[in-house]
Amino acid sequence: GAVVSQHPSRVICKSGTSVKIECRSLDFQATTMFWYRQFPKQSLMLMATSNEGSKATYEQGVEKDKFLINHASLTLSTLTVTSAHPEDSSFYICSATLNPRTGYRGNEQYFGPGTRLTVT
Amino acid sequence: DAKTTQPPSMDCAEGRAANLPCNHSTISGNEYVYWYRQIHSQGPQYIIHGLKNNETNEMASLIITEDRKSSTLILPHATLRDTAVYYCIVSLGSGNTPLVFGKGTRLSVIA
């Protein structure tokens, strides 16, 4: 399957600082990428939809000024957690959809390995 | 909210087939059934998807009932490495449609 990478895989930061997480589609172009977060023992929760060249669409309850998303190219989306607080500590995961192929039934989404953020 | 219902947990003996059920009684005609799994502390891994016909790939088989209200993921010969949380998701499958995750089924493969 297609490969999506994330960097860093793990980050620890102090409260009040900002952290940038990168999501890259390595062998395909992705017009749309998605950002999720996952708290311990819970399922993935969608945070936002990131579209190349336009503003991201945020889910209800997700602060767009706190979680800045930039999708500057067809292979890279970034999530910046600004003024991080301990409650932002979570597992952040991105995904990208393999662009539709002619006659292809349904699209497969591929997920990155995740970034574990710990805010102290 | 997730449109699927799955049992919270299942056990399977190593080497046996693992059959994971999923109910999606409100699925619409143009929605696909997707299966993903998540091994601890990793991103979800795509397994298989289908619309109405049964599907098979190198990882698993997907059996969808004729009324499409339920499906079963079959791992033919489960190994210890198949221990994971398995998510059944219904989605339009378009490029800009996110996947909505439910709680999934925690499959434990036992030696």
Coordinates of C-alpha atoms in Angstrom, one line a residue:
Chain A
G1 CA 0.0 0.0 0.0
A2 CA 0.9 3.7 -0.1
V3 CA 3.2 5.2 2.5
V4 CA 2.5 8.1 4.8
S5 CA 5.2 9.3 7.1
Q6 CA 5.1 11.6 10.2
H7 CA 7.8 13.5 11.9
P8 CA 8.6 13.6 14.7
S9 CA 7.4 10.2 16.0
R10 CA 7.7 11.4 19.6
V11 CA 8.1 14.9 21.1
I12 CA 8.1 16.3 24.6
C13 CA 7.7 20.0 25.1
K14 CA 7.1 22.5 27.8
S15 CA 3.8 24.1 28.5
G16 CA 3.3 27.3 26.5
T17 CA 5.6 26.3 23.6
S18 CA 4.6 25.4 20.1
V19 CA 5.2 22.1 18.3
K20 CA 5.0 21.3 14.6
I21 CA 4.1 17.9 13.3
E22 CA 4.7 17.0 9.6
C23 CA 2.7 14.5 7.6
R24 CA 4.1 13.4 4.2
S25 CA 2.7 11.2 1.5
L26 CA 5.9 9.5 0.2
D27 CA 4.8 7.8 -3.0
F28 CA 1.7 9.5 -4.0
Q29 CA 0.1 12.9 -4.2
A30 CA -2.8 13.7 -1.8
T31 CA -5.1 16.6 -2.4
T32 CA -6.7 16.0 1.0
M33 CA -5.2 14.9 4.3
F34 CA -6.9 14.4 7.6
W35 CA -5.7 15.0 11.2
Y36 CA -6.8 12.8 14.0
R37 CA -5.9 12.6 17.7
Q38 CA -6.3 9.7 20.0
F39 CA -6.3 9.7 23.8
P40 CA -5.3 6.6 25.8
K41 CA -7.8 3.7 25.5
Q42 CA -10.0 5.8 23.1
S43 CA -10.7 5.7 19.4
L44 CA -9.4 8.1 16.8
M45 CA -11.2 11.5 16.7
L46 CA -11.1 13.6 13.6
M47 CA -9.7 17.0 14.2
A48 CA -9.6 18.6 10.8
T49 CA -9.6 18.1 7.0
S50 CA -6.6 19.6 5.3
N51 CA -6.9 20.6 1.6
E52 CA -3.9 21.6 -0.5
G53 CA -3.9 25.3 -1.3
S54 CA -6.9 26.2 0.9
K55 CA -7.9 26.6 4.5
A56 CA -8.4 23.6 6.7
T57 CA -11.9 22.6 7.8
Y58 CA -12.0 21.9 11.6
E59 CA -14.4 19.7 13.5
Q60 CA -16.7 21.1 16.1
G61 CA -14.8 21.8 19.3
V62 CA -11.4 21.9 17.8
E63 CA -9.8 25.4 18.1
K64 CA -8.5 26.5 14.7
D65 CA -6.2 29.1 16.3
K66 CA -4.6 26.5 18.5
F67 CA -4.2 23.8 16.0
L68 CA -2.8 25.5 12.9
I69 CA -2.9 23.4 9.7
N70 CA -0.9 24.1 6.6
H71 CA -1.2 22.0 3.4
A72 CA 1.3 23.8 1.1
S73 CA 1.9 21.0 -1.3
L74 CA 0.4 17.8 -2.6
T75 CA 2.7 15.7 -0.4
L76 CA 3.0 17.7 2.9
S77 CA 0.6 18.9 5.6
T78 CA 1.7 20.3 8.9
L79 CA -0.1 20.6 12.2
T80 CA 1.2 23.1 14.7
V81 CA 0.0 22.9 18.3
T82 CA 0.4 26.4 19.6
S83 CA 0.8 27.3 23.3
A84 CA 0.6 23.7 24.2
H85 CA -0.9 22.6 27.5
P86 CA -0.7 19.3 29.3
E87 CA -4.2 18.4 28.2
D88 CA -3.0 18.6 24.6
S89 CA -0.8 15.5 25.3
S90 CA -2.1 12.9 22.9
F91 CA -1.3 10.7 19.9
Y92 CA -1.7 12.7 16.7
I93 CA -2.2 10.8 13.5
C94 CA -2.6 12.0 9.9
S95 CA -4.0 10.2 6.9
A96 CA -4.1 10.8 3.2
T97 CA -6.3 9.5 0.5
L98 CA -4.8 7.8 -2.6
N99 CA -6.2 10.0 -5.5
P100 CA -9.0 8.3 -7.3
R101 CA -8.1 6.2 -10.3
T102 CA -10.4 5.9 -13.2
G103 CA -13.0 3.3 -12.6
Y104 CA -11.7 2.6 -9.1
R105 CA -14.3 1.7 -6.6
G106 CA -13.8 3.6 -3.4
N107 CA -10.6 5.2 -2.2
E108 CA -8.2 3.9 0.4
Q109 CA -7.0 6.1 3.1
Y110 CA -3.5 5.5 4.4
F111 CA -2.4 6.5 7.9
G112 CA 0.9 7.8 9.2
P113 CA 2.6 6.1 12.1
G114 CA 1.5 8.8 14.5
T115 CA 3.2 11.4 16.7
R116 CA 3.1 11.0 20.5
L117 CA 3.1 14.5 22.0
T118 CA 3.8 15.0 25.7
V119 CA 3.4 18.4 27.2
T120 CA 5.1 18.9 30.6
Chain B
D1 CA -20.9 9.2 15.2
A2 CA -19.9 5.8 13.9
K3 CA -22.5 4.0 11.9
T4 CA -21.2 0.6 12.9
T5 CA -21.5 -1.8 15.9
Q6 CA -18.8 -4.2 16.8
P7 CA -18.2 -6.5 19.8
P8 CA -15.7 -4.9 22.1
S9 CA -13.4 -7.9 22.3
M10 CA -12.7 -11.3 20.9
D11 CA -10.2 -14.1 21.4
C12 CA -8.8 -16.4 18.7
A13 CA -6.4 -19.3 18.9
E14 CA -3.3 -18.9 16.8
G15 CA -3.6 -20.6 13.4
R16 CA -7.4 -20.6 13.5
A17 CA -9.6 -18.3 11.4
A18 CA -10.6 -15.1 13.1
N19 CA -14.1 -14.0 12.2
L20 CA -14.9 -10.4 13.2
P21 CA -18.5 -9.3 12.8
C22 CA -19.8 -5.8 12.1
N23 CA -23.4 -4.4 12.0
H24 CA -24.1 -1.5 9.8
S25 CA -27.9 -1.5 9.4
T26 CA -28.2 2.1 8.3
I27 CA -25.6 1.9 5.5
S28 CA -26.7 3.7 2.4
G29 CA -26.5 2.4 -1.1
N30 CA -23.3 4.2 -2.1
E31 CA -21.4 3.6 1.1
Y32 CA -18.5 1.2 1.2
V33 CA -17.5 -1.0 4.2
Y34 CA -13.9 -0.5 5.2
W35 CA -11.8 -2.4 7.7
Y36 CA -8.7 -1.1 9.4
R37 CA -6.7 -2.3 12.3
Q38 CA -4.5 -0.6 14.8
I39 CA -1.7 -2.3 16.6
H40 CA -0.7 -0.7 19.8
S41 CA 0.8 2.8 19.5
Q42 CA 0.8 2.7 15.7
G43 CA -1.3 4.4 13.0
P44 CA -4.3 2.4 11.6
Q45 CA -3.5 0.0 8.8
Y46 CA -5.8 -0.5 5.8
I47 CA -7.0 -4.1 5.5
I48 CA -9.8 -4.3 2.9
H49 CA -13.0 -2.7 1.7
G50 CA -16.0 -3.6 -0.4
L51 CA -19.4 -2.3 -1.6
K52 CA -21.6 -5.3 -2.0
N53 CA -19.6 -8.2 -3.4
N54 CA -17.3 -10.3 -1.2
E55 CA -13.7 -9.3 -1.4
T56 CA -10.4 -11.1 -0.8
N57 CA -6.8 -9.9 -0.7
E58 CA -3.6 -11.1 0.7
M59 CA -4.5 -10.1 4.3
A60 CA -8.2 -11.0 4.7
S61 CA -11.6 -11.7 3.2
L62 CA -14.6 -9.5 3.6
I63 CA -18.1 -11.1 3.5
I64 CA -21.0 -8.7 3.1
T65 CA -24.5 -9.9 3.5
E66 CA -26.9 -9.5 0.6
D67 CA -28.9 -6.8 2.4
R68 CA -25.6 -5.1 3.2
K69 CA -26.6 -4.6 6.8
S70 CA -23.7 -6.6 8.2
S71 CA -20.3 -7.9 7.3
T72 CA -17.6 -10.2 8.5
L73 CA -13.9 -9.8 8.3
I74 CA -12.1 -13.1 8.1
L75 CA -8.4 -13.5 8.9
P76 CA -7.9 -17.1 7.6
H77 CA -4.9 -18.1 9.8
A78 CA -4.5 -15.7 12.7
T79 CA -1.0 -15.2 14.1
L80 CA 0.1 -13.4 17.3
R81 CA 1.0 -10.4 15.1
D82 CA -2.7 -10.0 14.2
T83 CA -3.5 -9.0 17.8
A84 CA -4.9 -5.4 17.4
V85 CA -8.0 -3.3 17.5
Y86 CA -10.1 -3.8 14.3
Y87 CA -12.3 -1.1 13.1
C88 CA -15.2 -1.5 10.7
I89 CA -16.1 1.8 9.0
V90 CA -18.8 2.7 6.5
S91 CA -17.8 5.6 4.2
L92 CA -18.6 7.1 0.8
G93 CA -15.0 6.4 -0.1
S94 CA -14.5 9.8 -1.8
G95 CA -11.2 11.5 -1.6
N96 CA -12.4 14.2 0.7
T97 CA -14.5 12.1 3.1
P98 CA -12.8 11.4 6.4
L99 CA -13.2 8.0 8.1
V100 CA -15.2 8.0 11.3
F101 CA -13.9 5.5 13.8
G102 CA -16.0 3.7 16.4
K103 CA -14.6 1.7 19.3
G104 CA -13.7 -1.3 17.2
T105 CA -13.1 -4.9 18.3
R106 CA -10.0 -5.8 20.3
L107 CA -8.8 -9.1 18.9
S108 CA -6.4 -11.1 21.0
V109 CA -4.7 -14.0 19.3
I110 CA -3.7 -16.6 21.8
A111 CA -0.9 -19.1 21.4

